[in-house]
Amino acid sequence: MRHRKSLWVLIAVLWLLPWQAQAVVIEEVASDKGAKAWLTEAHALPIFSLRLTFPKAGSAYDPDAKKGLALMAARMLQEGSGGKDAKAFQEYLDFHAIDLDIAVSEDDVTVSMESLSEHTDVAFSILYDILLDAQLAPEAFTQLQKEAISELKQLKQNPSYVAGLAFDKLVFGDHPYGAPGRGTKESIQAIQLDDVREYLTSCLTREGMVLSVVGDMTPAMLAAKMSQYLDPLPEVRQCTGVVVKASPHFGSVGHEGMDVPQTVVKFALPGVPRQNPEFYTAFVLNHMLGGNGLSSRVGTAIRKKNGLAYYAYTSLDNMDQAALLKGVFASRAEEKDKAVALLKEAIGEAQANGFAEEEFDDAILFLTGSFPLKLDANYKLVEYLQMMQRFDLGKDYLEMRNRIIESVTLRHVNALAKRILDPEKLILQSVGQEPKTAPETESTNGRD
Amino acid sequence: MTFSFIRPFMWCVCLFVLASPAWATEALRVSESSLENGLKIVVVEEHRAPVATHMLWFRVGAADEAKGVSGVAHYLEHMFFKGTSTIPEEMYLKTIEKRGGQHNAFTGQDFTAYYITAASEHLEDIMRIESDRMKNLSPPENSYLKELDVILEERSARIDNHPQAVLSEKMTKLLFNQHPYHIPIIGWRDEMEKLSKDDVMGFYRQNYHPANGVLVVVGDVTMDEVRSLAEEYYGDWEAKTPIKRPWIQSEPEWQSGTIEHHDPNVKQANWIRYYPTPGLVQGDTSQAFPLMLLADVLGEGKASVLYQELVLERKLAVAASASYSPFQLGPSVFAVTLVPATGVELDALEEAYDEVMAQFVENPIDAKTLERVANRMKAATIFSRDGIQGLAFIFGQLTMLGKDNQFFEAWPTMIGEVTPEAIQAAAASLLGDKPHVTGKLLPQKEVSNATP
């Protein structure tokens, strides 16, 4: 073990119980100007994973008439910077084998990097270049607009994508979460390069920035790089977009016609906010309802028992201003109504009678027992560090996490089920053919 | 839920240790063994976390299906989750769930694989349930038809709901002609609908036995542990004669042509080209590494030749990409996809593409281009060691292709040995009067002639 000098070191509680995660050491690092980062050192491989998130900078903050701005800006960051044009920049990344990705969600923008540790300085200098010295060339911008519009056309061919758009609109209406994050042809065309410039300087700032690194790096190195390359970011966030708490339109139903053989159905029920202590109850509930693949209530009803879908599952979706329990499945057009009925039945049953003791015990065993699988790689661990910082879960979360799950009781779960698993509140959005009126057209192959 | 098959293309840029003196990274500890009944065992040690992946690979895939029963290999893969007389479906799933295990399976053209990842302390339990279903598969009578419905929905989800996937299927069928690769892994819908229990179980009995299998275990384990457990749980697996795979090394009678696929849902036209090529096993395998680098140089990212020439220079396209995977027992395909700019006809785009390719084979690739492309591919080897599941896939796939750890270790060197001339020669070998299939994805709906 190398001796390391660090600014603050917190040693995690060592593994006492077999199901506990192996001790993961998280060190808090600070730059000269006080920007914080979390680091977990792992020196077996000469690589590191980096995640840099700018909160409240996502697509929901796009101006109404310019939806798609955050995504366009994120792309423009990769179209030349630090004195290099787009081609030279890409070559520079390739040459150093640095993997750079910028993801835009409704709420945030996250820069992800995977790099060899021998190129640590190059990697961080690239962060500086893209965030503070982007070329923002007009021809590149015009080109990106064309590419984005073409992409939209291509995405519209996909019933799953179409279902996602329609679903967001149905759930959130005029709230920013209801608008397409990629924008529309019209909104993309309305975006100006000046809008991008404005966005970058006012929304991608040091204020609230979250940084995590896992891999072959020391705290001293990380602090030095942050001071040199990230401290120059604007200090104060001046993003003008406002996103208030959303009021999802529970109980709404929508259908959009599309001539495809298989209908995609997206659905939602009320969720629990991430920072609410009841979140973990919802987490266990979701696993049993539809997170557990074939063994879940939804998976069993739609796929396992009735063969009506290839995929059918639920998940928790926690945005800053909305919390949902979402789900999706896809069935052939003629069976869609039947599948929806089964879904409602499964939800209603879970609401009325709750979940069973054994089912619950198994869920806890799974959720705790599978935890080590989420921590065996840099790129997985860095996501956890990032989440822990974003939601203020504390540095000891990884050690506490299984205990927290274990503290959830069946009684809690069933009480929550009564509140949120309400078929009346179910939001349903389908995309596909209108179901045929003729029943049971499959008897041609002799099946009953 | 089970996702059932993956295209080999996805594993193109994985792999391999770079034993560079600049890095102190230890070489992977890989050991091989086998049981008396022929089951091969490969163990890759990775002690970072107390987890292990138990993965069974079988030398059988969609390409081994008899005529008329396309999809049976994949259907069987699904049925493997339906239980045995001692461990029915529910119990099997519960056993994994209680141990926090994650599991899945997939079917390829050349092989089929089943894996469970869990805390390494559960390896014995995992092996117990896996060996049981491999030896004693016995799905209940009423589970066949339901699962048939599921795989039909899977076909819809993967293919029939997506016009580009339908086109791709047509192109593959045309190109490969009578070679088994011409058939989709999921199967043709009309043949799938007729698959019976006898088809499925016949395929199982014929193909699932130890000489056809490789057990790959990656993680916080040792060969001694694994072998000892394997002897206990797989030792009594009845040995059978290895199956014959007559299609291997058979050279397809390639068919060329152009296919137009119209679908009212298509809003953005695409132009696609498939060129048949060797892979790592069949034909002129010396082409494999040059072709991999060629795909990168031509069509990976915005610095690539096709993007620079067709998108930026000539403004005829808005997107351009190329892909190639060498990981096939049989021939492989070098694919190019172009998305035309607004108002550009596909014929004009194709003409420009031909010009760009003709220029490409005439002009040497500069050393810098080669270096950056090679750097990325070499580095991928280090990144692939981050986490155990990727290693299980890599080593299983290599073993299926008759490669071993030596090949693995030599990977970066082999990349480094590719010269600019070799890449140009690889490009030249695709062009001219060589077979190829062109696909055009188009928005307007027309009454098509005979469906292929």
PDB file of C-alpha atoms in Angstrom, chain A residues 135-270:
ATOM      1  CA  GLN A 135     -14.604  26.691 -30.185  1.00  0.00           C
ATOM      2  CA  LEU A 136     -18.346  27.060 -30.874  1.00  0.00           C
ATOM      3  CA  ALA A 137     -17.828  27.397 -34.601  1.00  0.00           C
ATOM      4  CA  PRO A 138     -20.928  28.423 -36.596  1.00  0.00           C
ATOM      5  CA  GLU A 139     -20.428  25.767 -39.289  1.00  0.00           C
ATOM      6  CA  ALA A 140     -20.149  23.065 -36.652  1.00  0.00           C
ATOM      7  CA  PHE A 141     -23.337  24.325 -35.022  1.00  0.00           C
ATOM      8  CA  THR A 142     -25.295  24.328 -38.276  1.00  0.00           C
ATOM      9  CA  GLN A 143     -24.049  20.837 -38.976  1.00  0.00           C
ATOM     10  CA  LEU A 144     -25.104  19.633 -35.546  1.00  0.00           C
ATOM     11  CA  GLN A 145     -28.576  21.014 -36.056  1.00  0.00           C
ATOM     12  CA  LYS A 146     -28.899  18.986 -39.251  1.00  0.00           C
ATOM     13  CA  GLU A 147     -27.645  15.870 -37.506  1.00  0.00           C
ATOM     14  CA  ALA A 148     -29.973  16.346 -34.564  1.00  0.00           C
ATOM     15  CA  ILE A 149     -32.984  16.770 -36.836  1.00  0.00           C
ATOM     16  CA  SER A 150     -32.049  13.686 -38.802  1.00  0.00           C
ATOM     17  CA  GLU A 151     -31.675  11.747 -35.583  1.00  0.00           C
ATOM     18  CA  LEU A 152     -35.120  12.820 -34.480  1.00  0.00           C
ATOM     19  CA  LYS A 153     -36.605  11.448 -37.673  1.00  0.00           C
ATOM     20  CA  GLN A 154     -34.851   8.188 -37.093  1.00  0.00           C
ATOM     21  CA  LEU A 155     -35.988   7.989 -33.477  1.00  0.00           C
ATOM     22  CA  LYS A 156     -39.577   8.617 -34.496  1.00  0.00           C
ATOM     23  CA  GLN A 157     -39.480   5.310 -36.344  1.00  0.00           C
ATOM     24  CA  ASN A 158     -39.074   3.533 -33.043  1.00  0.00           C
ATOM     25  CA  PRO A 159     -42.377   2.866 -31.235  1.00  0.00           C
ATOM     26  CA  SER A 160     -40.561   2.767 -27.900  1.00  0.00           C
ATOM     27  CA  TYR A 161     -39.243   6.271 -28.430  1.00  0.00           C
ATOM     28  CA  VAL A 162     -42.628   7.506 -29.608  1.00  0.00           C
ATOM     29  CA  ALA A 163     -44.201   5.927 -26.527  1.00  0.00           C
ATOM     30  CA  GLY A 164     -41.689   7.721 -24.304  1.00  0.00           C
ATOM     31  CA  LEU A 165     -42.518  11.116 -25.794  1.00  0.00           C
ATOM     32  CA  ALA A 166     -46.242  10.581 -25.573  1.00  0.00           C
ATOM     33  CA  PHE A 167     -45.898   9.232 -22.047  1.00  0.00           C
ATOM     34  CA  ASP A 168     -43.972  12.282 -20.830  1.00  0.00           C
ATOM     35  CA  LYS A 169     -46.590  14.580 -22.321  1.00  0.00           C
ATOM     36  CA  LEU A 170     -49.431  12.595 -20.802  1.00  0.00           C
ATOM     37  CA  VAL A 171     -47.860  12.494 -17.346  1.00  0.00           C
ATOM     38  CA  PHE A 172     -46.537  16.025 -17.104  1.00  0.00           C
ATOM     39  CA  GLY A 173     -48.565  18.094 -19.565  1.00  0.00           C
ATOM     40  CA  ASP A 174     -47.157  21.593 -19.778  1.00  0.00           C
ATOM     41  CA  HIS A 175     -44.608  21.102 -17.034  1.00  0.00           C
ATOM     42  CA  PRO A 176     -41.062  21.106 -18.464  1.00  0.00           C
ATOM     43  CA  TYR A 177     -40.781  17.379 -17.830  1.00  0.00           C
ATOM     44  CA  GLY A 178     -43.511  16.896 -20.416  1.00  0.00           C
ATOM     45  CA  ALA A 179     -41.490  18.356 -23.281  1.00  0.00           C
ATOM     46  CA  PRO A 180     -39.105  16.292 -25.425  1.00  0.00           C
ATOM     47  CA  GLY A 181     -35.528  16.636 -24.181  1.00  0.00           C
ATOM     48  CA  ARG A 182     -34.268  16.362 -27.743  1.00  0.00           C
ATOM     49  CA  GLY A 183     -36.613  19.064 -28.890  1.00  0.00           C
ATOM     50  CA  THR A 184     -38.472  19.123 -32.168  1.00  0.00           C
ATOM     51  CA  LYS A 185     -37.359  20.094 -35.643  1.00  0.00           C
ATOM     52  CA  GLU A 186     -38.795  23.576 -35.096  1.00  0.00           C
ATOM     53  CA  SER A 187     -37.287  24.104 -31.677  1.00  0.00           C
ATOM     54  CA  ILE A 188     -33.850  22.895 -32.795  1.00  0.00           C
ATOM     55  CA  GLN A 189     -33.961  25.270 -35.724  1.00  0.00           C
ATOM     56  CA  ALA A 190     -34.877  28.088 -33.364  1.00  0.00           C
ATOM     57  CA  ILE A 191     -31.744  27.627 -31.251  1.00  0.00           C
ATOM     58  CA  GLN A 192     -28.957  30.113 -31.936  1.00  0.00           C
ATOM     59  CA  LEU A 193     -25.274  29.720 -31.233  1.00  0.00           C
ATOM     60  CA  ASP A 194     -25.578  32.627 -28.788  1.00  0.00           C
ATOM     61  CA  ASP A 195     -28.120  30.612 -26.832  1.00  0.00           C
ATOM     62  CA  VAL A 196     -25.524  27.864 -26.521  1.00  0.00           C
ATOM     63  CA  ARG A 197     -22.878  30.322 -25.386  1.00  0.00           C
ATOM     64  CA  GLU A 198     -25.243  31.798 -22.829  1.00  0.00           C
ATOM     65  CA  TYR A 199     -26.217  28.357 -21.590  1.00  0.00           C
ATOM     66  CA  LEU A 200     -22.637  27.204 -21.126  1.00  0.00           C
ATOM     67  CA  THR A 201     -21.495  30.168 -19.071  1.00  0.00           C
ATOM     68  CA  SER A 202     -24.599  30.386 -16.941  1.00  0.00           C
ATOM     69  CA  CYS A 203     -25.555  26.740 -16.397  1.00  0.00           C
ATOM     70  CA  LEU A 204     -22.276  24.794 -16.297  1.00  0.00           C
ATOM     71  CA  THR A 205     -20.677  26.366 -13.256  1.00  0.00           C
ATOM     72  CA  ARG A 206     -18.879  25.371 -10.086  1.00  0.00           C
ATOM     73  CA  GLU A 207     -21.997  25.999  -8.036  1.00  0.00           C
ATOM     74  CA  GLY A 208     -23.463  22.669  -7.023  1.00  0.00           C
ATOM     75  CA  MET A 209     -21.064  20.778  -9.293  1.00  0.00           C
ATOM     76  CA  VAL A 210     -20.581  17.120  -8.264  1.00  0.00           C
ATOM     77  CA  LEU A 211     -17.372  15.211  -9.058  1.00  0.00           C
ATOM     78  CA  SER A 212     -16.380  11.613  -8.356  1.00  0.00           C
ATOM     79  CA  VAL A 213     -13.333   9.654  -9.435  1.00  0.00           C
ATOM     80  CA  VAL A 214     -12.569   5.958  -8.977  1.00  0.00           C
ATOM     81  CA  GLY A 215      -9.306   4.379 -10.062  1.00  0.00           C
ATOM     82  CA  ASP A 216      -5.604   4.899 -10.275  1.00  0.00           C
ATOM     83  CA  MET A 217      -5.301   8.372  -8.801  1.00  0.00           C
ATOM     84  CA  THR A 218      -4.190   9.931  -5.532  1.00  0.00           C
ATOM     85  CA  PRO A 219      -5.970  12.668  -3.585  1.00  0.00           C
ATOM     86  CA  ALA A 220      -3.061  15.031  -4.140  1.00  0.00           C
ATOM     87  CA  MET A 221      -3.205  14.488  -7.878  1.00  0.00           C
ATOM     88  CA  LEU A 222      -6.958  14.958  -8.012  1.00  0.00           C
ATOM     89  CA  ALA A 223      -6.834  18.123  -5.929  1.00  0.00           C
ATOM     90  CA  ALA A 224      -4.118  19.549  -8.140  1.00  0.00           C
ATOM     91  CA  LYS A 225      -6.004  18.816 -11.340  1.00  0.00           C
ATOM     92  CA  MET A 226      -9.220  20.231  -9.981  1.00  0.00           C
ATOM     93  CA  SER A 227      -7.455  23.414  -8.899  1.00  0.00           C
ATOM     94  CA  GLN A 228      -5.766  23.843 -12.235  1.00  0.00           C
ATOM     95  CA  TYR A 229      -8.529  22.853 -14.611  1.00  0.00           C
ATOM     96  CA  LEU A 230     -11.901  23.139 -12.877  1.00  0.00           C
ATOM     97  CA  ASP A 231     -11.507  26.057 -10.474  1.00  0.00           C
ATOM     98  CA  PRO A 232     -11.577  28.512 -13.401  1.00  0.00           C
ATOM     99  CA  LEU A 233     -15.242  27.586 -14.041  1.00  0.00           C
ATOM    100  CA  PRO A 234     -17.713  30.386 -13.285  1.00  0.00           C
ATOM    101  CA  GLU A 235     -18.500  30.388  -9.612  1.00  0.00           C
ATOM    102  CA  VAL A 236     -22.154  31.252  -9.682  1.00  0.00           C
ATOM    103  CA  ARG A 237     -24.977  29.506 -11.477  1.00  0.00           C
ATOM    104  CA  GLN A 238     -27.063  31.918 -13.464  1.00  0.00           C
ATOM    105  CA  CYS A 239     -29.217  29.491 -15.396  1.00  0.00           C
ATOM    106  CA  THR A 240     -32.567  31.159 -15.950  1.00  0.00           C
ATOM    107  CA  GLY A 241     -34.732  28.097 -16.383  1.00  0.00           C
ATOM    108  CA  VAL A 242     -37.058  27.269 -13.528  1.00  0.00           C
ATOM    109  CA  VAL A 243     -38.495  23.847 -12.839  1.00  0.00           C
ATOM    110  CA  VAL A 244     -41.125  23.670 -10.129  1.00  0.00           C
ATOM    111  CA  LYS A 245     -42.520  20.606  -8.468  1.00  0.00           C
ATOM    112  CA  ALA A 246     -44.518  18.575 -10.961  1.00  0.00           C
ATOM    113  CA  SER A 247     -48.059  17.299 -10.488  1.00  0.00           C
ATOM    114  CA  PRO A 248     -48.264  14.139 -12.569  1.00  0.00           C
ATOM    115  CA  HIS A 249     -51.628  13.492 -14.188  1.00  0.00           C
ATOM    116  CA  PHE A 250     -52.415  10.276 -12.427  1.00  0.00           C
ATOM    117  CA  GLY A 251     -55.262   8.319 -13.902  1.00  0.00           C
ATOM    118  CA  SER A 252     -54.685   9.542 -17.457  1.00  0.00           C
ATOM    119  CA  VAL A 253     -54.836   7.209 -20.397  1.00  0.00           C
ATOM    120  CA  GLY A 254     -53.525   7.871 -23.899  1.00  0.00           C
ATOM    121  CA  HIS A 255     -53.051   5.986 -27.158  1.00  0.00           C
ATOM    122  CA  GLU A 256     -51.145   6.980 -30.253  1.00  0.00           C
ATOM    123  CA  GLY A 257     -51.668   5.085 -33.475  1.00  0.00           C
ATOM    124  CA  MET A 258     -48.657   3.572 -35.216  1.00  0.00           C
ATOM    125  CA  ASP A 259     -48.652   0.723 -37.693  1.00  0.00           C
ATOM    126  CA  VAL A 260     -46.411  -1.776 -35.923  1.00  0.00           C
ATOM    127  CA  PRO A 261     -47.176  -5.387 -34.957  1.00  0.00           C
ATOM    128  CA  GLN A 262     -46.337  -4.952 -31.293  1.00  0.00           C
ATOM    129  CA  THR A 263     -47.880  -2.290 -29.065  1.00  0.00           C
ATOM    130  CA  VAL A 264     -45.647  -0.583 -26.528  1.00  0.00           C
ATOM    131  CA  VAL A 265     -47.295   0.365 -23.250  1.00  0.00           C
ATOM    132  CA  LYS A 266     -45.714   2.718 -20.727  1.00  0.00           C
ATOM    133  CA  PHE A 267     -47.331   3.164 -17.358  1.00  0.00           C
ATOM    134  CA  ALA A 268     -46.782   4.962 -14.070  1.00  0.00           C
ATOM    135  CA  LEU A 269     -47.939   5.202 -10.485  1.00  0.00           C
ATOM    136  CA  PRO A 270     -46.893   7.602  -7.731  1.00  0.00           C
TER     137      PRO A 270
END
